[in-house]
Amino acid sequence: LAVPYGPSGKMNLPGKSFPSGGHNPVHASIVSPGDKDFLLVANYNGPDDTRHDKGASVASFSITDDCQLHLASVVEHHGSSVDPARQNAAHVHFVTGGPKKSIYACDLGTDDIVVYTLGSEDGKLSETGRIKT
């Protein structure tokens, strides 16, 4: 799946542009935890040396039968880690589905893999844990 985005941080699909749920969307994946499909988006919030977290997030979008996207949930990431040149703020760079409705989001800025559950009907993301990397 390739979704181009513009300088405003909006995803640009043919004939339509809409917010990605954060700044600088860098990765997207599709998951199907039940009868519905959802698009997950990792919003990076660059550049690497930024000093604010605003815009670093994971977003979920429900996908309708006619392929329309509707924002279901946005979870902002906050924090930093040991390398001030690259980790003064959160930088979510990858998100994917796992077993039993689990979602994994890798955050370069905090050195965490954040674990979520995804509501199979509403697409709501709920944090269930963190793994330090």
PDB file of N, CA, C and O in Angstrom, residues 52-126:
ATOM      1  N   HIS A  52       9.591  18.828  19.761  1.00  0.00           N
ATOM      2  CA  HIS A  52       8.203  18.739  20.233  1.00  0.00           C
ATOM      3  C   HIS A  52       7.560  17.469  19.699  1.00  0.00           C
ATOM      4  O   HIS A  52       7.917  16.960  18.652  1.00  0.00           O
ATOM      5  N   ASP A  53       6.600  16.945  20.456  1.00  0.00           N
ATOM      6  CA  ASP A  53       5.924  15.699  20.113  1.00  0.00           C
ATOM      7  C   ASP A  53       4.671  15.894  19.272  1.00  0.00           C
ATOM      8  O   ASP A  53       4.123  14.929  18.760  1.00  0.00           O
ATOM      9  N   LYS A  54       4.193  17.125  19.149  1.00  0.00           N
ATOM     10  CA  LYS A  54       2.917  17.351  18.478  1.00  0.00           C
ATOM     11  C   LYS A  54       2.947  16.783  17.066  1.00  0.00           C
ATOM     12  O   LYS A  54       3.763  17.176  16.252  1.00  0.00           O
ATOM     13  N   GLY A  55       2.068  15.841  16.802  1.00  0.00           N
ATOM     14  CA  GLY A  55       1.971  15.239  15.470  1.00  0.00           C
ATOM     15  C   GLY A  55       2.456  13.810  15.401  1.00  0.00           C
ATOM     16  O   GLY A  55       2.155  13.100  14.448  1.00  0.00           O
ATOM     17  N   ALA A  56       3.231  13.355  16.397  1.00  0.00           N
ATOM     18  CA  ALA A  56       3.667  11.956  16.423  1.00  0.00           C
ATOM     19  C   ALA A  56       2.488  11.130  16.925  1.00  0.00           C
ATOM     20  O   ALA A  56       2.004  11.340  18.035  1.00  0.00           O
ATOM     21  N   SER A  57       2.012  10.195  16.096  1.00  0.00           N
ATOM     22  CA  SER A  57       0.817   9.459  16.496  1.00  0.00           C
ATOM     23  C   SER A  57       0.632   8.188  15.675  1.00  0.00           C
ATOM     24  O   SER A  57       1.300   7.966  14.670  1.00  0.00           O
ATOM     25  N   VAL A  58      -0.298   7.384  16.155  1.00  0.00           N
ATOM     26  CA  VAL A  58      -0.821   6.239  15.413  1.00  0.00           C
ATOM     27  C   VAL A  58      -2.298   6.521  15.200  1.00  0.00           C
ATOM     28  O   VAL A  58      -2.995   6.941  16.133  1.00  0.00           O
ATOM     29  N   ALA A  59      -2.770   6.321  13.973  1.00  0.00           N
ATOM     30  CA  ALA A  59      -4.183   6.548  13.665  1.00  0.00           C
ATOM     31  C   ALA A  59      -4.780   5.306  13.024  1.00  0.00           C
ATOM     32  O   ALA A  59      -4.083   4.556  12.343  1.00  0.00           O
ATOM     33  N   SER A  60      -6.064   5.101  13.268  1.00  0.00           N
ATOM     34  CA  SER A  60      -6.788   4.021  12.594  1.00  0.00           C
ATOM     35  C   SER A  60      -7.959   4.625  11.833  1.00  0.00           C
ATOM     36  O   SER A  60      -8.586   5.597  12.288  1.00  0.00           O
ATOM     37  N   PHE A  61      -8.230   4.063  10.672  1.00  0.00           N
ATOM     38  CA  PHE A  61      -9.319   4.489   9.807  1.00  0.00           C
ATOM     39  C   PHE A  61     -10.148   3.266   9.441  1.00  0.00           C
ATOM     40  O   PHE A  61      -9.583   2.241   9.031  1.00  0.00           O
ATOM     41  N   SER A  62     -11.460   3.355   9.568  1.00  0.00           N
ATOM     42  CA  SER A  62     -12.295   2.267   9.076  1.00  0.00           C
ATOM     43  C   SER A  62     -12.356   2.378   7.555  1.00  0.00           C
ATOM     44  O   SER A  62     -12.306   3.466   6.991  1.00  0.00           O
ATOM     45  N   ILE A  63     -12.438   1.223   6.902  1.00  0.00           N
ATOM     46  CA  ILE A  63     -12.538   1.169   5.447  1.00  0.00           C
ATOM     47  C   ILE A  63     -13.926   0.631   5.112  1.00  0.00           C
ATOM     48  O   ILE A  63     -14.269  -0.489   5.497  1.00  0.00           O
ATOM     49  N   THR A  64     -14.720   1.423   4.407  1.00  0.00           N
ATOM     50  CA  THR A  64     -16.073   1.001   4.063  1.00  0.00           C
ATOM     51  C   THR A  64     -16.037   0.054   2.863  1.00  0.00           C
ATOM     52  O   THR A  64     -15.011  -0.111   2.204  1.00  0.00           O
ATOM     53  N   ASP A  65     -17.177  -0.548   2.569  1.00  0.00           N
ATOM     54  CA  ASP A  65     -17.269  -1.478   1.438  1.00  0.00           C
ATOM     55  C   ASP A  65     -16.939  -0.814   0.104  1.00  0.00           C
ATOM     56  O   ASP A  65     -16.463  -1.471  -0.816  1.00  0.00           O
ATOM     57  N   ASP A  66     -17.175   0.508  -0.001  1.00  0.00           N
ATOM     58  CA  ASP A  66     -16.844   1.220  -1.242  1.00  0.00           C
ATOM     59  C   ASP A  66     -15.495   1.941  -1.141  1.00  0.00           C
ATOM     60  O   ASP A  66     -15.215   2.868  -1.873  1.00  0.00           O
ATOM     61  N   CYS A  67     -14.645   1.468  -0.207  1.00  0.00           N
ATOM     62  CA  CYS A  67     -13.257   1.937  -0.033  1.00  0.00           C
ATOM     63  C   CYS A  67     -13.118   3.365   0.469  1.00  0.00           C
ATOM     64  O   CYS A  67     -12.076   3.996   0.267  1.00  0.00           O
ATOM     65  N   GLN A  68     -14.112   3.899   1.145  1.00  0.00           N
ATOM     66  CA  GLN A  68     -13.986   5.201   1.785  1.00  0.00           C
ATOM     67  C   GLN A  68     -13.310   5.007   3.134  1.00  0.00           C
ATOM     68  O   GLN A  68     -13.488   3.982   3.794  1.00  0.00           O
ATOM     69  N   LEU A  69     -12.530   6.003   3.553  1.00  0.00           N
ATOM     70  CA  LEU A  69     -11.847   5.957   4.852  1.00  0.00           C
ATOM     71  C   LEU A  69     -12.514   6.920   5.821  1.00  0.00           C
ATOM     72  O   LEU A  69     -12.861   8.046   5.453  1.00  0.00           O
ATOM     73  N   HIS A  70     -12.677   6.451   7.071  1.00  0.00           N
ATOM     74  CA  HIS A  70     -13.241   7.297   8.126  1.00  0.00           C
ATOM     75  C   HIS A  70     -12.363   7.172   9.359  1.00  0.00           C
ATOM     76  O   HIS A  70     -12.095   6.058   9.825  1.00  0.00           O
ATOM     77  N   LEU A  71     -11.911   8.320   9.880  1.00  0.00           N
ATOM     78  CA  LEU A  71     -11.047   8.321  11.059  1.00  0.00           C
ATOM     79  C   LEU A  71     -11.766   7.665  12.232  1.00  0.00           C
ATOM     80  O   LEU A  71     -12.883   8.050  12.582  1.00  0.00           O
ATOM     81  N   ALA A  72     -11.117   6.657  12.832  1.00  0.00           N
ATOM     82  CA  ALA A  72     -11.698   5.946  13.959  1.00  0.00           C
ATOM     83  C   ALA A  72     -11.020   6.308  15.276  1.00  0.00           C
ATOM     84  O   ALA A  72     -11.676   6.435  16.302  1.00  0.00           O
ATOM     85  N   SER A  73      -9.677   6.485  15.248  1.00  0.00           N
ATOM     86  CA  SER A  73      -8.943   6.703  16.493  1.00  0.00           C
ATOM     87  C   SER A  73      -7.581   7.317  16.200  1.00  0.00           C
ATOM     88  O   SER A  73      -6.962   7.001  15.184  1.00  0.00           O
ATOM     89  N   VAL A  74      -7.124   8.185  17.086  1.00  0.00           N
ATOM     90  CA  VAL A  74      -5.769   8.747  17.029  1.00  0.00           C
ATOM     91  C   VAL A  74      -5.187   8.689  18.430  1.00  0.00           C
ATOM     92  O   VAL A  74      -5.830   9.124  19.386  1.00  0.00           O
ATOM     93  N   VAL A  75      -3.977   8.128  18.550  1.00  0.00           N
ATOM     94  CA  VAL A  75      -3.278   8.112  19.829  1.00  0.00           C
ATOM     95  C   VAL A  75      -1.941   8.817  19.635  1.00  0.00           C
ATOM     96  O   VAL A  75      -1.110   8.386  18.835  1.00  0.00           O
ATOM     97  N   GLU A  76      -1.752   9.924  20.355  1.00  0.00           N
ATOM     98  CA  GLU A  76      -0.495  10.667  20.265  1.00  0.00           C
ATOM     99  C   GLU A  76       0.593   9.968  21.074  1.00  0.00           C
ATOM    100  O   GLU A  76       0.317   9.359  22.102  1.00  0.00           O
ATOM    101  N   HIS A  77       1.825  10.067  20.572  1.00  0.00           N
ATOM    102  CA  HIS A  77       2.989   9.539  21.294  1.00  0.00           C
ATOM    103  C   HIS A  77       3.768  10.715  21.870  1.00  0.00           C
ATOM    104  O   HIS A  77       3.848  11.774  21.246  1.00  0.00           O
ATOM    105  N   HIS A  78       4.342  10.520  23.050  1.00  0.00           N
ATOM    106  CA  HIS A  78       5.130  11.562  23.723  1.00  0.00           C
ATOM    107  C   HIS A  78       6.365  10.921  24.347  1.00  0.00           C
ATOM    108  O   HIS A  78       6.349   9.748  24.713  1.00  0.00           O
ATOM    109  N   GLY A  79       7.411  11.696  24.459  1.00  0.00           N
ATOM    110  CA  GLY A  79       8.599  11.217  25.149  1.00  0.00           C
ATOM    111  C   GLY A  79       9.866  11.435  24.346  1.00  0.00           C
ATOM    112  O   GLY A  79       9.853  12.035  23.273  1.00  0.00           O
ATOM    113  N   SER A  80      10.972  10.943  24.881  1.00  0.00           N
ATOM    114  CA  SER A  80      12.284  11.081  24.250  1.00  0.00           C
ATOM    115  C   SER A  80      13.148   9.917  24.710  1.00  0.00           C
ATOM    116  O   SER A  80      12.715   9.083  25.494  1.00  0.00           O
ATOM    117  N   SER A  81      14.407   9.891  24.204  1.00  0.00           N
ATOM    118  CA  SER A  81      15.318   8.830  24.614  1.00  0.00           C
ATOM    119  C   SER A  81      16.741   9.378  24.689  1.00  0.00           C
ATOM    120  O   SER A  81      16.934  10.585  24.843  1.00  0.00           O
ATOM    121  N   VAL A  82      17.740   8.530  24.530  1.00  0.00           N
ATOM    122  CA  VAL A  82      19.115   8.862  24.891  1.00  0.00           C
ATOM    123  C   VAL A  82      19.890   9.703  23.884  1.00  0.00           C
ATOM    124  O   VAL A  82      20.860  10.356  24.256  1.00  0.00           O
ATOM    125  N   ASP A  83      19.526   9.712  22.611  1.00  0.00           N
ATOM    126  CA  ASP A  83      20.291  10.421  21.580  1.00  0.00           C
ATOM    127  C   ASP A  83      19.625  11.764  21.267  1.00  0.00           C
ATOM    128  O   ASP A  83      18.655  11.816  20.518  1.00  0.00           O
ATOM    129  N   PRO A  84      20.120  12.882  21.821  1.00  0.00           N
ATOM    130  CA  PRO A  84      19.469  14.177  21.623  1.00  0.00           C
ATOM    131  C   PRO A  84      19.455  14.645  20.170  1.00  0.00           C
ATOM    132  O   PRO A  84      18.621  15.459  19.799  1.00  0.00           O
ATOM    133  N   ALA A  85      20.347  14.132  19.343  1.00  0.00           N
ATOM    134  CA  ALA A  85      20.355  14.533  17.938  1.00  0.00           C
ATOM    135  C   ALA A  85      19.185  13.917  17.165  1.00  0.00           C
ATOM    136  O   ALA A  85      18.760  14.453  16.152  1.00  0.00           O
ATOM    137  N   ARG A  86      18.650  12.797  17.664  1.00  0.00           N
ATOM    138  CA  ARG A  86      17.583  12.100  16.936  1.00  0.00           C
ATOM    139  C   ARG A  86      16.375  11.770  17.792  1.00  0.00           C
ATOM    140  O   ARG A  86      15.349  11.362  17.256  1.00  0.00           O
ATOM    141  N   GLN A  87      16.487  11.922  19.116  1.00  0.00           N
ATOM    142  CA  GLN A  87      15.423  11.404  19.970  1.00  0.00           C
ATOM    143  C   GLN A  87      14.937  12.400  21.021  1.00  0.00           C
ATOM    144  O   GLN A  87      14.650  12.024  22.152  1.00  0.00           O
ATOM    145  N   ASN A  88      14.807  13.657  20.630  1.00  0.00           N
ATOM    146  CA  ASN A  88      14.266  14.652  21.553  1.00  0.00           C
ATOM    147  C   ASN A  88      12.750  14.630  21.614  1.00  0.00           C
ATOM    148  O   ASN A  88      12.152  15.310  22.435  1.00  0.00           O
ATOM    149  N   ALA A  89      12.133  13.851  20.724  1.00  0.00           N
ATOM    150  CA  ALA A  89      10.677  13.770  20.671  1.00  0.00           C
ATOM    151  C   ALA A  89      10.276  12.420  20.083  1.00  0.00           C
ATOM    152  O   ALA A  89      11.106  11.709  19.520  1.00  0.00           O
ATOM    153  N   ALA A  90       9.017  12.107  20.211  1.00  0.00           N
ATOM    154  CA  ALA A  90       8.495  10.857  19.658  1.00  0.00           C
ATOM    155  C   ALA A  90       8.549  10.876  18.130  1.00  0.00           C
ATOM    156  O   ALA A  90       8.340  11.924  17.514  1.00  0.00           O
ATOM    157  N   HIS A  91       8.854   9.722  17.533  1.00  0.00           N
ATOM    158  CA  HIS A  91       8.890   9.555  16.073  1.00  0.00           C
ATOM    159  C   HIS A  91       8.352   8.163  15.738  1.00  0.00           C
ATOM    160  O   HIS A  91       9.110   7.194  15.651  1.00  0.00           O
ATOM    161  N   VAL A  92       7.045   8.062  15.553  1.00  0.00           N
ATOM    162  CA  VAL A  92       6.437   6.774  15.198  1.00  0.00           C
ATOM    163  C   VAL A  92       6.752   6.501  13.728  1.00  0.00           C
ATOM    164  O   VAL A  92       6.466   7.324  12.866  1.00  0.00           O
ATOM    165  N   HIS A  93       7.381   5.356  13.444  1.00  0.00           N
ATOM    166  CA  HIS A  93       7.792   5.107  12.060  1.00  0.00           C
ATOM    167  C   HIS A  93       7.261   3.813  11.472  1.00  0.00           C
ATOM    168  O   HIS A  93       7.445   3.546  10.284  1.00  0.00           O
ATOM    169  N   PHE A  94       6.548   2.994  12.251  1.00  0.00           N
ATOM    170  CA  PHE A  94       6.035   1.732  11.731  1.00  0.00           C
ATOM    171  C   PHE A  94       4.867   1.286  12.594  1.00  0.00           C
ATOM    172  O   PHE A  94       4.897   1.435  13.815  1.00  0.00           O
ATOM    173  N   VAL A  95       3.835   0.746  11.954  1.00  0.00           N
ATOM    174  CA  VAL A  95       2.694   0.193  12.682  1.00  0.00           C
ATOM    175  C   VAL A  95       2.168  -1.012  11.907  1.00  0.00           C
ATOM    176  O   VAL A  95       2.097  -0.994  10.682  1.00  0.00           O
ATOM    177  N   THR A  96       1.865  -2.089  12.650  1.00  0.00           N
ATOM    178  CA  THR A  96       1.386  -3.310  12.003  1.00  0.00           C
ATOM    179  C   THR A  96       0.467  -4.077  12.956  1.00  0.00           C
ATOM    180  O   THR A  96       0.488  -3.847  14.160  1.00  0.00           O
ATOM    181  N   GLY A  97      -0.314  -4.974  12.386  1.00  0.00           N
ATOM    182  CA  GLY A  97      -1.184  -5.817  13.175  1.00  0.00           C
ATOM    183  C   GLY A  97      -0.469  -7.062  13.647  1.00  0.00           C
ATOM    184  O   GLY A  97       0.517  -7.497  13.051  1.00  0.00           O
ATOM    185  N   GLY A  98      -0.971  -7.639  14.729  1.00  0.00           N
ATOM    186  CA  GLY A  98      -0.447  -8.878  15.281  1.00  0.00           C
ATOM    187  C   GLY A  98      -1.601  -9.798  15.634  1.00  0.00           C
ATOM    188  O   GLY A  98      -2.739  -9.548  15.246  1.00  0.00           O
ATOM    189  N   PRO A  99      -1.332 -10.845  16.398  1.00  0.00           N
ATOM    190  CA  PRO A  99      -2.398 -11.782  16.755  1.00  0.00           C
ATOM    191  C   PRO A  99      -3.395 -11.188  17.748  1.00  0.00           C
ATOM    192  O   PRO A  99      -3.079 -10.267  18.493  1.00  0.00           O
ATOM    193  N   LYS A 100      -4.596 -11.712  17.711  1.00  0.00           N
ATOM    194  CA  LYS A 100      -5.642 -11.374  18.690  1.00  0.00           C
ATOM    195  C   LYS A 100      -5.904  -9.877  18.810  1.00  0.00           C
ATOM    196  O   LYS A 100      -5.930  -9.318  19.909  1.00  0.00           O
ATOM    197  N   LYS A 101      -6.069  -9.207  17.701  1.00  0.00           N
ATOM    198  CA  LYS A 101      -6.417  -7.783  17.646  1.00  0.00           C
ATOM    199  C   LYS A 101      -5.327  -6.866  18.195  1.00  0.00           C
ATOM    200  O   LYS A 101      -5.565  -5.712  18.515  1.00  0.00           O
ATOM    201  N   SER A 102      -4.092  -7.381  18.331  1.00  0.00           N
ATOM    202  CA  SER A 102      -2.998  -6.539  18.830  1.00  0.00           C
ATOM    203  C   SER A 102      -2.398  -5.732  17.683  1.00  0.00           C
ATOM    204  O   SER A 102      -2.383  -6.157  16.538  1.00  0.00           O
ATOM    205  N   ILE A 103      -1.921  -4.552  18.031  1.00  0.00           N
ATOM    206  CA  ILE A 103      -1.278  -3.627  17.095  1.00  0.00           C
ATOM    207  C   ILE A 103       0.056  -3.237  17.715  1.00  0.00           C
ATOM    208  O   ILE A 103       0.137  -2.963  18.914  1.00  0.00           O
ATOM    209  N   TYR A 104       1.112  -3.195  16.887  1.00  0.00           N
ATOM    210  CA  TYR A 104       2.449  -2.827  17.356  1.00  0.00           C
ATOM    211  C   TYR A 104       2.920  -1.583  16.614  1.00  0.00           C
ATOM    212  O   TYR A 104       2.923  -1.555  15.388  1.00  0.00           O
ATOM    213  N   ALA A 105       3.322  -0.558  17.371  1.00  0.00           N
ATOM    214  CA  ALA A 105       3.821   0.694  16.795  1.00  0.00           C
ATOM    215  C   ALA A 105       5.247   0.936  17.286  1.00  0.00           C
ATOM    216  O   ALA A 105       5.478   1.009  18.495  1.00  0.00           O
ATOM    217  N   CYS A 106       6.173   1.041  16.351  1.00  0.00           N
ATOM    218  CA  CYS A 106       7.580   1.293  16.694  1.00  0.00           C
ATOM    219  C   CYS A 106       7.828   2.792  16.737  1.00  0.00           C
ATOM    220  O   CYS A 106       7.515   3.508  15.785  1.00  0.00           O
ATOM    221  N   ASP A 107       8.429   3.255  17.830  1.00  0.00           N
ATOM    222  CA  ASP A 107       8.698   4.677  18.019  1.00  0.00           C
ATOM    223  C   ASP A 107      10.201   4.878  18.193  1.00  0.00           C
ATOM    224  O   ASP A 107      10.771   4.530  19.232  1.00  0.00           O
ATOM    225  N   LEU A 108      10.841   5.433  17.175  1.00  0.00           N
ATOM    226  CA  LEU A 108      12.278   5.700  17.191  1.00  0.00           C
ATOM    227  C   LEU A 108      12.645   6.717  18.267  1.00  0.00           C
ATOM    228  O   LEU A 108      13.676   6.597  18.925  1.00  0.00           O
ATOM    229  N   GLY A 109      11.796   7.718  18.466  1.00  0.00           N
ATOM    230  CA  GLY A 109      12.109   8.794  19.404  1.00  0.00           C
ATOM    231  C   GLY A 109      12.097   8.385  20.862  1.00  0.00           C
ATOM    232  O   GLY A 109      12.794   8.972  21.685  1.00  0.00           O
ATOM    233  N   THR A 110      11.309   7.384  21.211  1.00  0.00           N
ATOM    234  CA  THR A 110      11.214   6.959  22.607  1.00  0.00           C
ATOM    235  C   THR A 110      11.864   5.597  22.862  1.00  0.00           C
ATOM    236  O   THR A 110      11.909   5.152  24.002  1.00  0.00           O
ATOM    237  N   ASP A 111      12.338   4.941  21.793  1.00  0.00           N
ATOM    238  CA  ASP A 111      12.888   3.578  21.902  1.00  0.00           C
ATOM    239  C   ASP A 111      11.866   2.605  22.476  1.00  0.00           C
ATOM    240  O   ASP A 111      12.191   1.756  23.301  1.00  0.00           O
ATOM    241  N   ASP A 112      10.617   2.728  22.041  1.00  0.00           N
ATOM    242  CA  ASP A 112       9.549   1.851  22.512  1.00  0.00           C
ATOM    243  C   ASP A 112       8.855   1.174  21.337  1.00  0.00           C
ATOM    244  O   ASP A 112       8.737   1.754  20.249  1.00  0.00           O
ATOM    245  N   ILE A 113       8.366  -0.029  21.591  1.00  0.00           N
ATOM    246  CA  ILE A 113       7.332  -0.633  20.758  1.00  0.00           C
ATOM    247  C   ILE A 113       6.076  -0.538  21.609  1.00  0.00           C
ATOM    248  O   ILE A 113       6.006  -1.116  22.696  1.00  0.00           O
ATOM    249  N   VAL A 114       5.116   0.239  21.137  1.00  0.00           N
ATOM    250  CA  VAL A 114       3.888   0.437  21.894  1.00  0.00           C
ATOM    251  C   VAL A 114       2.868  -0.581  21.399  1.00  0.00           C
ATOM    252  O   VAL A 114       2.649  -0.728  20.203  1.00  0.00           O
ATOM    253  N   VAL A 115       2.253  -1.296  22.349  1.00  0.00           N
ATOM    254  CA  VAL A 115       1.284  -2.341  22.017  1.00  0.00           C
ATOM    255  C   VAL A 115      -0.121  -1.804  22.277  1.00  0.00           C
ATOM    256  O   VAL A 115      -0.389  -1.232  23.342  1.00  0.00           O
ATOM    257  N   TYR A 116      -0.990  -1.971  21.280  1.00  0.00           N
ATOM    258  CA  TYR A 116      -2.383  -1.549  21.372  1.00  0.00           C
ATOM    259  C   TYR A 116      -3.292  -2.742  21.100  1.00  0.00           C
ATOM    260  O   TYR A 116      -2.874  -3.713  20.482  1.00  0.00           O
ATOM    261  N   THR A 117      -4.540  -2.618  21.517  1.00  0.00           N
ATOM    262  CA  THR A 117      -5.593  -3.473  20.985  1.00  0.00           C
ATOM    263  C   THR A 117      -6.448  -2.588  20.093  1.00  0.00           C
ATOM    264  O   THR A 117      -6.560  -1.373  20.319  1.00  0.00           O
ATOM    265  N   LEU A 118      -7.028  -3.207  19.075  1.00  0.00           N
ATOM    266  CA  LEU A 118      -7.876  -2.494  18.128  1.00  0.00           C
ATOM    267  C   LEU A 118      -9.295  -3.014  18.267  1.00  0.00           C
ATOM    268  O   LEU A 118      -9.518  -4.227  18.151  1.00  0.00           O
ATOM    269  N   GLY A 119     -10.234  -2.121  18.531  1.00  0.00           N
ATOM    270  CA  GLY A 119     -11.637  -2.521  18.604  1.00  0.00           C
ATOM    271  C   GLY A 119     -12.089  -3.043  17.252  1.00  0.00           C
ATOM    272  O   GLY A 119     -11.986  -2.335  16.254  1.00  0.00           O
ATOM    273  N   SER A 120     -12.572  -4.277  17.201  1.00  0.00           N
ATOM    274  CA  SER A 120     -12.898  -4.888  15.914  1.00  0.00           C
ATOM    275  C   SER A 120     -14.120  -4.264  15.253  1.00  0.00           C
ATOM    276  O   SER A 120     -14.293  -4.388  14.050  1.00  0.00           O
ATOM    277  N   GLU A 121     -14.945  -3.561  16.010  1.00  0.00           N
ATOM    278  CA  GLU A 121     -16.118  -2.905  15.421  1.00  0.00           C
ATOM    279  C   GLU A 121     -15.909  -1.406  15.210  1.00  0.00           C
ATOM    280  O   GLU A 121     -16.278  -0.864  14.184  1.00  0.00           O
ATOM    281  N   ASP A 122     -15.283  -0.735  16.208  1.00  0.00           N
ATOM    282  CA  ASP A 122     -15.162   0.726  16.123  1.00  0.00           C
ATOM    283  C   ASP A 122     -13.775   1.219  15.721  1.00  0.00           C
ATOM    284  O   ASP A 122     -13.592   2.389  15.429  1.00  0.00           O
ATOM    285  N   GLY A 123     -12.759   0.352  15.716  1.00  0.00           N
ATOM    286  CA  GLY A 123     -11.409   0.756  15.328  1.00  0.00           C
ATOM    287  C   GLY A 123     -10.673   1.557  16.372  1.00  0.00           C
ATOM    288  O   GLY A 123      -9.611   2.122  16.093  1.00  0.00           O
ATOM    289  N   LYS A 124     -11.188   1.612  17.583  1.00  0.00           N
ATOM    290  CA  LYS A 124     -10.533   2.388  18.646  1.00  0.00           C
ATOM    291  C   LYS A 124      -9.254   1.690  19.094  1.00  0.00           C
ATOM    292  O   LYS A 124      -9.231   0.490  19.350  1.00  0.00           O
ATOM    293  N   LEU A 125      -8.176   2.467  19.197  1.00  0.00           N
ATOM    294  CA  LEU A 125      -6.888   1.972  19.675  1.00  0.00           C
ATOM    295  C   LEU A 125      -6.787   2.203  21.181  1.00  0.00           C
ATOM    296  O   LEU A 125      -7.023   3.308  21.663  1.00  0.00           O
ATOM    297  N   SER A 126      -6.419   1.148  21.912  1.00  0.00           N
ATOM    298  CA  SER A 126      -6.230   1.253  23.364  1.00  0.00           C
ATOM    299  C   SER A 126      -4.866   0.684  23.713  1.00  0.00           C
ATOM    300  O   SER A 126      -4.578  -0.479  23.412  1.00  0.00           O
TER     301      SER A 126
END
